[in-house]
mmCIF file of C-alpha atoms in Angstrom:
data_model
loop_
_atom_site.group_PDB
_atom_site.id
_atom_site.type_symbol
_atom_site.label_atom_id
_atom_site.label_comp_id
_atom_site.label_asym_id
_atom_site.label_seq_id
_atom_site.Cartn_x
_atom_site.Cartn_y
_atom_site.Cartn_z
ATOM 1 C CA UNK A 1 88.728 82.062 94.005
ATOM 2 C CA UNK A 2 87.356 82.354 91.331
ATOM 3 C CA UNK A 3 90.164 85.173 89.963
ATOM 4 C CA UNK A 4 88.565 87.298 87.099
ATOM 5 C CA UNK A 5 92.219 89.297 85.865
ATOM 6 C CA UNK A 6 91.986 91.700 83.305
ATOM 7 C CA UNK A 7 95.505 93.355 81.870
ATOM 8 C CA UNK A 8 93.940 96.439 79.530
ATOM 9 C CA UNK A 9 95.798 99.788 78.426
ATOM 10 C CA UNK A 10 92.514 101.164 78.766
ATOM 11 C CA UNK A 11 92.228 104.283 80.848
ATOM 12 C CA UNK A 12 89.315 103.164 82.844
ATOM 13 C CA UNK A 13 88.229 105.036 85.960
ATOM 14 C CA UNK A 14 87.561 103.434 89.455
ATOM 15 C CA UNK A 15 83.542 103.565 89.089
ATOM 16 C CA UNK A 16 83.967 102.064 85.333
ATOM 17 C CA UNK A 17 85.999 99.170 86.794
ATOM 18 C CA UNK A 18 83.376 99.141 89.619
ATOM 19 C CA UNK A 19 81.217 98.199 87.184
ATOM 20 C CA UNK A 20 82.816 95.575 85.338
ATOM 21 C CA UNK A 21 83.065 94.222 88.784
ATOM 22 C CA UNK A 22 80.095 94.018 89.884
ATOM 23 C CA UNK A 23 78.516 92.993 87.208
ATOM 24 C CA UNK A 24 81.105 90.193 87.125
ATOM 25 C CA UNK A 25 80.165 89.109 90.483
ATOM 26 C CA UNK A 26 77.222 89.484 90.510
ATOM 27 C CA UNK A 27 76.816 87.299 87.397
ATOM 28 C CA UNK A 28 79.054 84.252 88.509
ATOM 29 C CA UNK A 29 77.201 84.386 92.097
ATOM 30 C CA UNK A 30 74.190 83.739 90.590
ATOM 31 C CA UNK A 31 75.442 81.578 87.553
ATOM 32 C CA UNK A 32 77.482 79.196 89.770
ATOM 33 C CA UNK A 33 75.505 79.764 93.109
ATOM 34 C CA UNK A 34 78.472 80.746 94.610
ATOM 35 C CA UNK A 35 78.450 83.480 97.595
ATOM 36 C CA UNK A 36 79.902 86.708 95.828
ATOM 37 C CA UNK A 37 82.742 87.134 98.047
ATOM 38 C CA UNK A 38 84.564 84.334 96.929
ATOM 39 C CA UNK A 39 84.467 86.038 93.418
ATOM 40 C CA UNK A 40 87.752 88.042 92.544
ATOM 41 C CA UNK A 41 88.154 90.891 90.119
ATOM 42 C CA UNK A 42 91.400 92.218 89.244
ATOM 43 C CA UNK A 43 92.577 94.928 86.628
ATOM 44 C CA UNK A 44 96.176 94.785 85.500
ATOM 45 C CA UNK A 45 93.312 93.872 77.064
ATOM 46 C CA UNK A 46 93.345 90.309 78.212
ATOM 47 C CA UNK A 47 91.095 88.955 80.243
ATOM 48 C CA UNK A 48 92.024 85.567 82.397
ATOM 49 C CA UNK A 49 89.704 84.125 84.562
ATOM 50 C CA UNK A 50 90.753 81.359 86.376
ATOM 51 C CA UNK A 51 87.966 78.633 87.397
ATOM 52 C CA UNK A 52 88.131 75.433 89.360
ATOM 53 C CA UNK A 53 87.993 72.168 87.666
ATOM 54 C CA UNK A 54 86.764 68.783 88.202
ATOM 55 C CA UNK A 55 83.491 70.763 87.001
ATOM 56 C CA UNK A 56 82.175 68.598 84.173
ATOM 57 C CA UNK A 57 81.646 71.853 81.569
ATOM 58 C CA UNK A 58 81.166 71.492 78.562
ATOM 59 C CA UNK A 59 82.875 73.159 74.980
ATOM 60 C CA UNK A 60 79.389 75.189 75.042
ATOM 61 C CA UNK A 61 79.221 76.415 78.270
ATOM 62 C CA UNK A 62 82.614 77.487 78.259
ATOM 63 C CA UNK A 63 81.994 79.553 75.240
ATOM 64 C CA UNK A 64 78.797 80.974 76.443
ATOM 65 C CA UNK A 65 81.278 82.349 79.767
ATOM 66 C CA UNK A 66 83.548 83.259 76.853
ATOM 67 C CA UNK A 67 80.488 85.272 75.632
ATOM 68 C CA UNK A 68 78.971 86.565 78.148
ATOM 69 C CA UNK A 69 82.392 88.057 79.615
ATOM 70 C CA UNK A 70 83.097 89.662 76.633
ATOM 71 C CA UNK A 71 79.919 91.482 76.330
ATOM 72 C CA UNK A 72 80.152 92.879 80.011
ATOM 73 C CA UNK A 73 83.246 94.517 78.483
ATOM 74 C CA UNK A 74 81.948 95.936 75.574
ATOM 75 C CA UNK A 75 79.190 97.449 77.673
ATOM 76 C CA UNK A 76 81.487 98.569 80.432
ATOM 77 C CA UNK A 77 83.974 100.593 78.156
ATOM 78 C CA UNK A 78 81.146 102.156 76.020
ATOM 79 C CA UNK A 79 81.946 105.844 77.400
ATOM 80 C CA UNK A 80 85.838 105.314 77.575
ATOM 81 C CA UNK A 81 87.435 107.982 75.299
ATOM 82 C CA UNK A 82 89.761 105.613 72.848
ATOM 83 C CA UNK A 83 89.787 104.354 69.731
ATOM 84 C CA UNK A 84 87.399 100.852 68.799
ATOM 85 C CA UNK A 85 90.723 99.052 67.973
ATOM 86 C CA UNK A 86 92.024 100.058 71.558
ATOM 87 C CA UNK A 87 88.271 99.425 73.262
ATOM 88 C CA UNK A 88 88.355 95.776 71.945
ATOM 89 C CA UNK A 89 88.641 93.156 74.187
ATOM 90 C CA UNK A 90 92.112 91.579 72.301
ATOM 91 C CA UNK A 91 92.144 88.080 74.492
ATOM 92 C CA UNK A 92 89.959 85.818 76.810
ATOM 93 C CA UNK A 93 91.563 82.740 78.401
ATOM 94 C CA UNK A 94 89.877 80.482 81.032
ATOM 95 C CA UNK A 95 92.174 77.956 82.668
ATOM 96 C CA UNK A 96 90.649 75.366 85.428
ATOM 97 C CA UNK A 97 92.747 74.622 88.419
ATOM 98 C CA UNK A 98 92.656 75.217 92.219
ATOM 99 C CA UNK A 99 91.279 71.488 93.399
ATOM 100 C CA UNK A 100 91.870 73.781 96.582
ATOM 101 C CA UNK A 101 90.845 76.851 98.405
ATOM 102 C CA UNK A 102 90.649 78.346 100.885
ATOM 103 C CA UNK A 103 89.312 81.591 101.685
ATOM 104 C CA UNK A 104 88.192 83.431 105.120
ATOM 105 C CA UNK A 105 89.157 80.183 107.126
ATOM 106 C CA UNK A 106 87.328 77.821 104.909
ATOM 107 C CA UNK A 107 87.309 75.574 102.302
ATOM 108 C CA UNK A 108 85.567 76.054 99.620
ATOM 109 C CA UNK A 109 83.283 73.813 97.980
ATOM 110 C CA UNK A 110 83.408 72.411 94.424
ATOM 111 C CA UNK A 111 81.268 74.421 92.018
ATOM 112 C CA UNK A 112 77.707 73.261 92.217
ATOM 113 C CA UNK A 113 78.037 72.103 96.104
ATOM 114 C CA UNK A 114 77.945 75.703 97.483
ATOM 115 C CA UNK A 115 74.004 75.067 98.880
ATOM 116 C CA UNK A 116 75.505 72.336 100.750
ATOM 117 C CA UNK A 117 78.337 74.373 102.290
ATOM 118 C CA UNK A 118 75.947 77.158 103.134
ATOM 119 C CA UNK A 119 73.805 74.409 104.911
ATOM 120 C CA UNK A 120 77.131 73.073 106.979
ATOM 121 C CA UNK A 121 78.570 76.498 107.844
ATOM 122 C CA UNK A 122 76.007 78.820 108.381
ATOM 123 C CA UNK A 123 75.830 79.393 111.999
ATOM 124 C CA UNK A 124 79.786 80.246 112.028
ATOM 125 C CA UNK A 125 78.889 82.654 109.170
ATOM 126 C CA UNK A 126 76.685 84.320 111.743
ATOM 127 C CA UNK A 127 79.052 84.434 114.631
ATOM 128 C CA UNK A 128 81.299 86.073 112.359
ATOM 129 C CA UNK A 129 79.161 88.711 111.342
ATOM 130 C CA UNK A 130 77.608 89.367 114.858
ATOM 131 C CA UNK A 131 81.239 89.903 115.815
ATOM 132 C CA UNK A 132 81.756 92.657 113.269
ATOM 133 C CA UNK A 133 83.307 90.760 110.240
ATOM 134 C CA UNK A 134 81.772 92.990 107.494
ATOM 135 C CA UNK A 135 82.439 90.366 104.780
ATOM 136 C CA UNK A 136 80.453 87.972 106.373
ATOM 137 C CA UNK A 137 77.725 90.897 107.419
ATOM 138 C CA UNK A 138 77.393 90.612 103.933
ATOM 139 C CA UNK A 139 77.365 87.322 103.256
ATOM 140 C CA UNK A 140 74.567 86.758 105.456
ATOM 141 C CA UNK A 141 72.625 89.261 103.551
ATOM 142 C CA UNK A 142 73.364 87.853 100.686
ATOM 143 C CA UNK A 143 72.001 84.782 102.252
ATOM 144 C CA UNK A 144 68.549 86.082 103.407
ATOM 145 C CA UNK A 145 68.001 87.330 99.514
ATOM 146 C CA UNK A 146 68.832 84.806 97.160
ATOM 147 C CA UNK A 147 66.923 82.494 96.489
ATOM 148 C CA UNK A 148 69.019 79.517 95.967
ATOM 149 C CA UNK A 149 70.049 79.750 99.168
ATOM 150 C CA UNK A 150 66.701 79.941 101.275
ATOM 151 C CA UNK A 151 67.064 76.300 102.075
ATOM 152 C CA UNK A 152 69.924 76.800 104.263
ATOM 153 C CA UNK A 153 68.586 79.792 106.145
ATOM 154 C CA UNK A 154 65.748 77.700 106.867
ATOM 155 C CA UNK A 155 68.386 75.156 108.560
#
């Protein structure tokens, strides 16, 4: 959760949809200052992303997601061999639901309360990843660097 699902009859290779991915991620981790492994990509020319509500956006920030999705597209597909017409992006739909999840044994937080959660579960994120879990290996990394979360590694 989130769930970033793209249907396309684009031929894309593994590395381009790599790409797309990461980029993705790495933009709603930082956006939302949400750990990146909660952040889902999935390619099945419509792109539907589905969010969790109870969030409070607004018309604007919705449309600058809208925006901002749609240009990670354009700039992931530049060196796909196809026509413009079959390139473009035909549909973007963001639907907010999940008041629930639950992912890697925990629930997740409401967007905007992930510093918090960090904070509360932090030392089981560590056992994990001493004990080989290579998801939360890299959550803890992931920790360590960003900067939004430096308050909880100081807990």
């Amino acid at each position: 959760m989130p769930l970033y699902e793209f249907h396309h009859i684009l031929p894309l290779t593994g590395v381009e949809k790599s790409r797309l991915a990461r980029l993705i991620t790495d933009w709603h981790a930082t956006t939302f200052k949400a750990p990146r492994f909660i952040v889902n990509c999935r390619f099945t020319n419509k792109l539907m992303i589905t969010l969790r509500s109870g969030t409070g956006r607004t018309a604007e920030q919705y449309a600058g997601i809208t925006t901002k999705l749609v240009s990670f597209w354009n700039d992931s597909i530049k060196e796909v061999q196809a026509t413009q017409k079959e390139k473009e992006l035909k549909d973007v739909f963001i639907m907010g639901s999940y008041d629930s999840a639950f992912e890697r044994g925990f629930f997740l937080p409401m967007p905007g309360k992930f510093e918090e959660w960090v904070v509360k579960n932090q030392a089981e994120f560590r056992e994990l990843a001493s004990g080989g879990d290579e998801i939360f290996q890299d959550l803890v990394e992931e920790l360590e660097t960003r900067p939004e979360f430096k308050v909880a590694n100081k807990a």
